[in-house]
mmCIF file of C-alpha atoms and ligand atoms in Angstrom:
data_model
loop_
_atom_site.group_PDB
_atom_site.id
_atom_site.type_symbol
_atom_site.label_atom_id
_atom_site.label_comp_id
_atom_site.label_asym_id
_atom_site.label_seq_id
_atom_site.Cartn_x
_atom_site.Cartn_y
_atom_site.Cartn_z
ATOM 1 C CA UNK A 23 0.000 0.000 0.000
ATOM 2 C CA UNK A 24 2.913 2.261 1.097
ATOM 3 C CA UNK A 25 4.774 1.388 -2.445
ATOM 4 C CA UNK A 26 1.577 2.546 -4.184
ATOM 5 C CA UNK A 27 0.778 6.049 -3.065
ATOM 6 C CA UNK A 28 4.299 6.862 -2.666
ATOM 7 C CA UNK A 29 4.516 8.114 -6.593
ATOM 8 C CA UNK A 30 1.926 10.724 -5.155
ATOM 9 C CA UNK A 31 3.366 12.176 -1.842
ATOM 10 C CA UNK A 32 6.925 12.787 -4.488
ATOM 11 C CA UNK A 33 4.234 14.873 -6.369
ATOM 12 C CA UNK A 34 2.474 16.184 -3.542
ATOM 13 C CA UNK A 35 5.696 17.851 -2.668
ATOM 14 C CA UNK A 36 6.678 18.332 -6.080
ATOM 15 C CA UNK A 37 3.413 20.278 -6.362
ATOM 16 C CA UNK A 38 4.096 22.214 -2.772
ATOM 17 C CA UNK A 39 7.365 23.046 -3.473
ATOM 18 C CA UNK A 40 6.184 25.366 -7.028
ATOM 19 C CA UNK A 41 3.769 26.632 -4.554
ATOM 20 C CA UNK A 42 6.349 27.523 -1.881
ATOM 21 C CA UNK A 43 7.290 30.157 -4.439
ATOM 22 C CA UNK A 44 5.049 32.781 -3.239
ATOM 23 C CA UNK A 45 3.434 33.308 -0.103
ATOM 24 C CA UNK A 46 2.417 30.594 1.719
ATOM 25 C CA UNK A 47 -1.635 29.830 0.794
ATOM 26 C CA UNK A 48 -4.151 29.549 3.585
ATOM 27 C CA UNK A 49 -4.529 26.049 4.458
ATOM 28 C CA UNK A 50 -7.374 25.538 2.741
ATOM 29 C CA UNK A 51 -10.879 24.699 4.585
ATOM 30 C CA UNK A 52 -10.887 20.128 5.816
ATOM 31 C CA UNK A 53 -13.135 18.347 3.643
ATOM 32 C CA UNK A 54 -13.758 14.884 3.771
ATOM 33 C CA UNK A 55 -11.593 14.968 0.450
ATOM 34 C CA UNK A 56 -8.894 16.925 1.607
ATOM 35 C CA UNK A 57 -5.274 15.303 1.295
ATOM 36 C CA UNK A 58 -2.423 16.258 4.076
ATOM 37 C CA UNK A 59 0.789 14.795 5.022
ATOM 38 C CA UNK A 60 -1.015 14.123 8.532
ATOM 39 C CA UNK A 61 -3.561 12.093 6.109
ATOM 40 C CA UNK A 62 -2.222 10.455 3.031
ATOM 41 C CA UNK A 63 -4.337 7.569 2.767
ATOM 42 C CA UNK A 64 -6.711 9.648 1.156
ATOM 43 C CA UNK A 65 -5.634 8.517 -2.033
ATOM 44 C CA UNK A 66 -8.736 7.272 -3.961
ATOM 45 C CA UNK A 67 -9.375 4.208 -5.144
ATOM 46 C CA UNK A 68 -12.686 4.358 -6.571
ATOM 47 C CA UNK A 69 -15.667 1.912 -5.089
ATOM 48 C CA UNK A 70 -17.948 0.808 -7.751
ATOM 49 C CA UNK A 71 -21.687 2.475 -6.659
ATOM 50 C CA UNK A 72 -23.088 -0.785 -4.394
ATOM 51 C CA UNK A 73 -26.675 -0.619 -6.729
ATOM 52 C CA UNK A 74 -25.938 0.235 -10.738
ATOM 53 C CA UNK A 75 -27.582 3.114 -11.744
ATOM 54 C CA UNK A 76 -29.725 2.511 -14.993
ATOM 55 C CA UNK A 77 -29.127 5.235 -17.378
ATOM 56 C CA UNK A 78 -30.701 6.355 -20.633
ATOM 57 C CA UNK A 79 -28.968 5.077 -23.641
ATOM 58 C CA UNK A 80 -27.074 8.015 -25.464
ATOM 59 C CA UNK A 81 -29.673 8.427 -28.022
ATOM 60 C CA UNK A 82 -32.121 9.682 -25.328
ATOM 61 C CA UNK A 83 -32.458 13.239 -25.606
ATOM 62 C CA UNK A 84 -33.518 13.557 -22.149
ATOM 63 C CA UNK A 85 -33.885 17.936 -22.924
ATOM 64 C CA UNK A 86 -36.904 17.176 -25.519
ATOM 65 C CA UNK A 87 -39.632 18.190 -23.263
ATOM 66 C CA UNK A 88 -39.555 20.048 -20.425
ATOM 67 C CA UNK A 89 -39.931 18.777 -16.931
ATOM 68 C CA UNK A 90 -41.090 22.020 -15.587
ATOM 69 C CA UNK A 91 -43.575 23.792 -17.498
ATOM 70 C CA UNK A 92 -47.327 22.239 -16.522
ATOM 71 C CA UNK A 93 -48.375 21.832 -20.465
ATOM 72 C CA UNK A 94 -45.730 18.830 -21.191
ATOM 73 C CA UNK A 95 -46.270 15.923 -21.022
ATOM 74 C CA UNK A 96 -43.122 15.232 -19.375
ATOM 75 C CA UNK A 97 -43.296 17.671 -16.099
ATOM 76 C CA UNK A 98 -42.499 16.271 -12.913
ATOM 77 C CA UNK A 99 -44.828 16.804 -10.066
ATOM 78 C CA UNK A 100 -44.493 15.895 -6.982
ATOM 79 C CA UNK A 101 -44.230 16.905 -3.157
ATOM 80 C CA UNK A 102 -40.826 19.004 -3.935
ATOM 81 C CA UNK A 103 -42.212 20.031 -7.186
ATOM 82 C CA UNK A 104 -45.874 21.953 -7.377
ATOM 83 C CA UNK A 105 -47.109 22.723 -10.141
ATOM 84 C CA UNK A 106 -46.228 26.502 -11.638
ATOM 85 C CA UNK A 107 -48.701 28.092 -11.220
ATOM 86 C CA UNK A 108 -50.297 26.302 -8.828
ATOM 87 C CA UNK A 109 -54.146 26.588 -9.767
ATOM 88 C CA UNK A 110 -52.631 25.427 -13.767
ATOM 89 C CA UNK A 111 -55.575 24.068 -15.368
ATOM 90 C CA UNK A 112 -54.758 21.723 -18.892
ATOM 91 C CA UNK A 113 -56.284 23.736 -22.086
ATOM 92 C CA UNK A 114 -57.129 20.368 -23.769
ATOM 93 C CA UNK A 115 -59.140 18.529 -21.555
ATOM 94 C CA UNK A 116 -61.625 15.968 -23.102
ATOM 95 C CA UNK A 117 -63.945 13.489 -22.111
ATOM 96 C CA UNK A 118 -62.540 9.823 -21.874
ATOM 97 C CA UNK A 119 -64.761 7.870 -23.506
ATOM 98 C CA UNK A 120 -64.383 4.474 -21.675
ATOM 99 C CA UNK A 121 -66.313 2.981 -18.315
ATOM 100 C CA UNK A 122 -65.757 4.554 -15.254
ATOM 101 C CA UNK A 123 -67.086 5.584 -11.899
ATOM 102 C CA UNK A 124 -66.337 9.127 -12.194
ATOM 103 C CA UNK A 125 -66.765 11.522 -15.285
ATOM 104 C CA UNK A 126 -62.995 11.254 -16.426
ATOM 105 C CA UNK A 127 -61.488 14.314 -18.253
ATOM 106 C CA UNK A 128 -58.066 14.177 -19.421
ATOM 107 C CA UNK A 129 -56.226 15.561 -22.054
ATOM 108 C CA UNK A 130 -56.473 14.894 -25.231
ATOM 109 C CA UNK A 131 -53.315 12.789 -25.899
ATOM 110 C CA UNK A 132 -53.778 11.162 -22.429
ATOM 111 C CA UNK A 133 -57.501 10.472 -22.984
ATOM 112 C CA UNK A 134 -56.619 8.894 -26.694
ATOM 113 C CA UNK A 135 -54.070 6.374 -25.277
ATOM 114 C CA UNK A 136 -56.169 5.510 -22.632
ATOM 115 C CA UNK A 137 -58.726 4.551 -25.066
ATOM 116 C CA UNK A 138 -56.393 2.518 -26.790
ATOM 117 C CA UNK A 139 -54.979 0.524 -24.008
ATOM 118 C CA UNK A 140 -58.360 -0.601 -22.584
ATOM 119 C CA UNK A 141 -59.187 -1.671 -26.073
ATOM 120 C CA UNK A 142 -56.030 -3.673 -26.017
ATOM 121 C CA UNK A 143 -56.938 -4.783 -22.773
ATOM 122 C CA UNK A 144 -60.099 -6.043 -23.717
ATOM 123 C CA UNK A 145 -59.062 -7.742 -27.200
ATOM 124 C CA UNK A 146 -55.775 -9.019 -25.905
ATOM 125 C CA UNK A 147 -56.658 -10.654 -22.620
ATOM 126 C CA UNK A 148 -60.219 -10.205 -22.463
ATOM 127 C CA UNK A 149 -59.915 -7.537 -19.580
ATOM 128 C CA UNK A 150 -62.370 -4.999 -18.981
ATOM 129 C CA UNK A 151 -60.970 -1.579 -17.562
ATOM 130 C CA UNK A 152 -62.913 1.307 -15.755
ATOM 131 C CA UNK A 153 -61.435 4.639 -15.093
ATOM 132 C CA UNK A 154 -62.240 5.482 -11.046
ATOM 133 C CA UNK A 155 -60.412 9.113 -11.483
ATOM 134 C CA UNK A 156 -58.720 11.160 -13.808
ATOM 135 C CA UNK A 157 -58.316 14.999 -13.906
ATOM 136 C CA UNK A 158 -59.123 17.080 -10.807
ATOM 137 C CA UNK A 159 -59.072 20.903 -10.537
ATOM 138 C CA UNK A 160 -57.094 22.563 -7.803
ATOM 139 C CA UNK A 161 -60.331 23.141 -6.319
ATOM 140 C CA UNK A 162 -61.633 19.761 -6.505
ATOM 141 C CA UNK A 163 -58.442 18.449 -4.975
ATOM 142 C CA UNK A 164 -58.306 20.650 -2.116
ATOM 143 C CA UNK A 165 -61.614 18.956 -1.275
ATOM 144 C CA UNK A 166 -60.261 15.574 -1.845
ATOM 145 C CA UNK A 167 -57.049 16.815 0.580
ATOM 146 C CA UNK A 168 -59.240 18.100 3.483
ATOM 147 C CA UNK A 169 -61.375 15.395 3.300
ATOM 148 C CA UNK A 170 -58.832 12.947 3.772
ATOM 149 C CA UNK A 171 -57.213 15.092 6.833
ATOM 150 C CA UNK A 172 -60.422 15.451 8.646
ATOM 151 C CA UNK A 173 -61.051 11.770 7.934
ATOM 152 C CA UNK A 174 -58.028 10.212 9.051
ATOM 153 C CA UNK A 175 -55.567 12.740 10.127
ATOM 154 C CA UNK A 176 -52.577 14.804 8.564
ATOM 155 C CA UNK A 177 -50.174 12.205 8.549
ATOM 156 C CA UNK A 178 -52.222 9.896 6.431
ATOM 157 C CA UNK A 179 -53.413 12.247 4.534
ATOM 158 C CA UNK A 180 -50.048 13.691 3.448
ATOM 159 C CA UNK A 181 -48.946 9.791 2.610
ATOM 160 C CA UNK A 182 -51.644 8.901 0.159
ATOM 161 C CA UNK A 183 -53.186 11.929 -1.145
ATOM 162 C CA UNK A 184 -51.264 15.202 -2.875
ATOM 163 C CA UNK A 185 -51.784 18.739 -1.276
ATOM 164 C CA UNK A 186 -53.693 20.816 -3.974
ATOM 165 C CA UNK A 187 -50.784 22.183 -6.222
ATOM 166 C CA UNK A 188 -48.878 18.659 -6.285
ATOM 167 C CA UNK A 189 -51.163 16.343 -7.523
ATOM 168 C CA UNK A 190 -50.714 14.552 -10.835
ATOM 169 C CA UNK A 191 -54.188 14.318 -11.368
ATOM 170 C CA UNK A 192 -54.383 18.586 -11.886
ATOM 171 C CA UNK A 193 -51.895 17.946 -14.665
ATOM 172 C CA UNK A 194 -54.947 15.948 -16.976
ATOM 173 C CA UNK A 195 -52.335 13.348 -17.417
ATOM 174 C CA UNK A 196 -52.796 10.587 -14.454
ATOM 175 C CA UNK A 197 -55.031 8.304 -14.155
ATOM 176 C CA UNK A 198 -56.262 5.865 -11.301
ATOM 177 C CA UNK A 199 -57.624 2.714 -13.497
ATOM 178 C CA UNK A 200 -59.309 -0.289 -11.857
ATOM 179 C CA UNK A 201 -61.428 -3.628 -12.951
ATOM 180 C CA UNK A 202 -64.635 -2.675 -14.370
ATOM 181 C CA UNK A 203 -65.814 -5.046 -12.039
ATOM 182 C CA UNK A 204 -64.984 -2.856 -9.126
ATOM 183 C CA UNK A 205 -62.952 -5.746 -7.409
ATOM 184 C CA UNK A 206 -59.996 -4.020 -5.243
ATOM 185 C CA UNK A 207 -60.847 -0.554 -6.672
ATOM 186 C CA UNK A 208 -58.164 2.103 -5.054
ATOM 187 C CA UNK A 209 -56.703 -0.867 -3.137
ATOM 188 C CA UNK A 210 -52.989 -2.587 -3.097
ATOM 189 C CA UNK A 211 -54.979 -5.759 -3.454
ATOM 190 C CA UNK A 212 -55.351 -4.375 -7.186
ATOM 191 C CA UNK A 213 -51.808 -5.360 -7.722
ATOM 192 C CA UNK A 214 -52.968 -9.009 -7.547
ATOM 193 C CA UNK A 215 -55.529 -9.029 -9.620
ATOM 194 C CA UNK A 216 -55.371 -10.115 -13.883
ATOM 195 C CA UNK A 217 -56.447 -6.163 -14.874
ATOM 196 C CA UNK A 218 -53.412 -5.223 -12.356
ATOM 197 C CA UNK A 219 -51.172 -7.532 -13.449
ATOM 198 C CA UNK A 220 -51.806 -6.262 -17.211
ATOM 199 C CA UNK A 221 -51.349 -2.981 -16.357
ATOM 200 C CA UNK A 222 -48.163 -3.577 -14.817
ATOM 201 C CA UNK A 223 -46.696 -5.430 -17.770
ATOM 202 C CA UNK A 224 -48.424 -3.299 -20.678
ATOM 203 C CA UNK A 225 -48.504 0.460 -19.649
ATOM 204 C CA UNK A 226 -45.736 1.210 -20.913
ATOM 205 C CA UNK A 227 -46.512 0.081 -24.483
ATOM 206 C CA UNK A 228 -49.282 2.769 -24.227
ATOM 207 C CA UNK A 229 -47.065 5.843 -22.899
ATOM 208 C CA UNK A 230 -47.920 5.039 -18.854
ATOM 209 C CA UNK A 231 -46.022 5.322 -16.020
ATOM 210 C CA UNK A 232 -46.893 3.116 -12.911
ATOM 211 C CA UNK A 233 -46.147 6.351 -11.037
ATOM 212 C CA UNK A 234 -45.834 4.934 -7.316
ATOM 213 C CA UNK A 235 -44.123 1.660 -7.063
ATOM 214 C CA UNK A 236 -44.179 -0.307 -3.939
ATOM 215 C CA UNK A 237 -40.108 0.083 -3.374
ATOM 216 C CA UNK A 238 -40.050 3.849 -3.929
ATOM 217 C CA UNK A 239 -42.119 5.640 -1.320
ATOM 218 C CA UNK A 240 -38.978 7.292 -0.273
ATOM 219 C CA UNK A 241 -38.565 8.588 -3.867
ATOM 220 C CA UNK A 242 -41.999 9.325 -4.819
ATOM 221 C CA UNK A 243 -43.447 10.524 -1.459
ATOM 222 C CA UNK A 244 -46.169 8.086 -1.882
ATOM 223 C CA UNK A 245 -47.745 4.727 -0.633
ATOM 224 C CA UNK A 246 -47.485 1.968 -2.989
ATOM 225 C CA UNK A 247 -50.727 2.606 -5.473
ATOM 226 C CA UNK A 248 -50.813 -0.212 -8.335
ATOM 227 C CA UNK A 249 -54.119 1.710 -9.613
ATOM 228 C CA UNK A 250 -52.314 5.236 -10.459
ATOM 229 C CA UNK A 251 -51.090 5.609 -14.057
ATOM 230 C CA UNK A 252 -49.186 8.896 -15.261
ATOM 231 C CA UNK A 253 -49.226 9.634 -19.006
ATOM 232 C CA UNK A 254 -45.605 10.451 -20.268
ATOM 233 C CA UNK A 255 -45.725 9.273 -23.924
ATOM 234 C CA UNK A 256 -44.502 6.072 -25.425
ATOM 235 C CA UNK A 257 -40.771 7.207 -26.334
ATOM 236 C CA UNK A 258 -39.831 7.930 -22.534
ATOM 237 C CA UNK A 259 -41.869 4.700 -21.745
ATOM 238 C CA UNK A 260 -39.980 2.759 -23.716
ATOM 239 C CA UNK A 261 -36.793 4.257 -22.304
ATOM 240 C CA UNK A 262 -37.818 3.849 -19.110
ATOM 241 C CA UNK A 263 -38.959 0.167 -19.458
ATOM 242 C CA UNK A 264 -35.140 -0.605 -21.417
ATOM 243 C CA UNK A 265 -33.365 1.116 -18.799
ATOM 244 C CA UNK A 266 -35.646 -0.431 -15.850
ATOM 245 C CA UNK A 267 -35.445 3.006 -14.458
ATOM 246 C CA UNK A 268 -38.874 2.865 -12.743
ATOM 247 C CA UNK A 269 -39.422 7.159 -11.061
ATOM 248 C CA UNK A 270 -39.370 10.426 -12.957
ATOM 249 C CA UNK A 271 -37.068 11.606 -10.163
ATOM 250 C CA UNK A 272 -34.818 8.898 -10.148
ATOM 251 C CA UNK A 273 -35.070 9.062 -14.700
ATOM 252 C CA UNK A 274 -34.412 12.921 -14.451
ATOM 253 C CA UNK A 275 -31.916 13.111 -11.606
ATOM 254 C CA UNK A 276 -34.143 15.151 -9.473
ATOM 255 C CA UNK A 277 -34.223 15.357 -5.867
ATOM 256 C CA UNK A 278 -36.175 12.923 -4.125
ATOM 257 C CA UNK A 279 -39.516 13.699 -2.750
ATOM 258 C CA UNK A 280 -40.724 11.860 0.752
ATOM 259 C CA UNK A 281 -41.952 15.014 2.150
ATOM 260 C CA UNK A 282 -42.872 18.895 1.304
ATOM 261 C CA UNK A 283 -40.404 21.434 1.897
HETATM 262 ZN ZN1 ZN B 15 -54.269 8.767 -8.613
#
């Protein structure tokens, strides 16, 4: 070990002795990267990350839509991210012309592949899909958020359901899809089920995001909800489902989001 970073202290004081041609410098502020004679094992040797990092293949221009403003389909929204402004409303809304349980509105490009992937539901694996919730106004959510405080607390609240101003479902892009026949509607026990189990595997062909995995809460900020689908398009689907990448924040390199500032 000694033979190996010797090569470095002879340039360390190589180095120091140029320097010693002017004034002495300040010693400059400890980091945990800072070298000294007191400290020379600091000579890296580079650890491999302990869990690979997926990233997008160089093709991937991850700049052609922006993450920020509310009208692409690409922006990011979660509990570190509101939406700008925060009462946005989608210009394009449309009604979704499949079964559901609540007039769904999305927009246009959203509401499209949504038709299409219940139709390939239905023709591929005989499934039958119902929309249970799609776009929601600022002012519709902050009834959904209260309701959920004054039913069962802050805390809960805060875990399952976005404050008004974070929540996908203002963007007109997210949807919360379940079994026509209502089994497990809004409930983990969707996961289990065939239409769940589709969804899962097939989204993605369709331009949707499973947007809150089970192993990601600390990413996402949210409880595990095999029922909510974001629409992103089918080229950053497909990069996302070659990559395995599996969160916009993890995809984009963006802080996570377990909590609001
Ligand atoms: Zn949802």
């Amino acid at each position: 070990m000694i033979r190996r970073i010797a090569p470095f202290l002879a340039l360390a004081m190589a180095l120091g002795a140029l320097a010693g041609c002017s004034a002495p410098p300040a010693a400059p502020p400890p980091t945990a990267d800072s070298a000294s004679a007191a400290n020379p094992v600091v000579v890296p040797a580079p650890a491999p990350p302990l869990v690979p990092t997926p990233s997008p293949t160089p093709a991937f221009d991850m700049g052609a839509r922006s993450i920020d403003d509310p009208d692409s389909i690409w922006v990011v929204v979660d509990k570190q991210r509101p939406l700008d402004p925060q009462d946005y409303s989608p210009a394009d809304l449309v009604d979704v012309p499949v079964a559901h349980t609540w007039d769904p509105l999305l927009r246009r490009e959203a509401a499209d592949a949504v038709v299409r992937m219940f139709d390939a539901a239905r023709e591929e694996a005989g499934l039958e899909l119902a929309s249970n919730s799609a776009y929601r106004s600022y002012d519709t959510q902050v009834g959904v958020y209260n309701g959920d405080v004054s039913d069962f607390g802050q805390e809960h609240a805060d875990a399952n359901t976005a404050r008004p101003g974070n929540s996908e479902h203002q963007t007109g892009l997210a949807v919360d899809i379940g079994a026509a026949s209502g089994d497990c509607s809004l409930d983990v026990c969707f996961a289990a089920t065939d239409e769940g189990q589709w969804l899962a595997e097939n989204a993605w062909r369709f331009g949707f995001l499973l947007r809150y995995p089970a192993d990601k809460v600390a990413v996402t900020g949210f409880a595990f909800e095999p029922w909510h689908y974001r629409y992103v398009g089918e080229d950053l689907t497909a990069e996302l489902h070659a990559t395995g990448v599996t969160t916009l924040e993890e995809f984009f390199g963006l802080a996570h989001a377990p909590d609001y500032p």
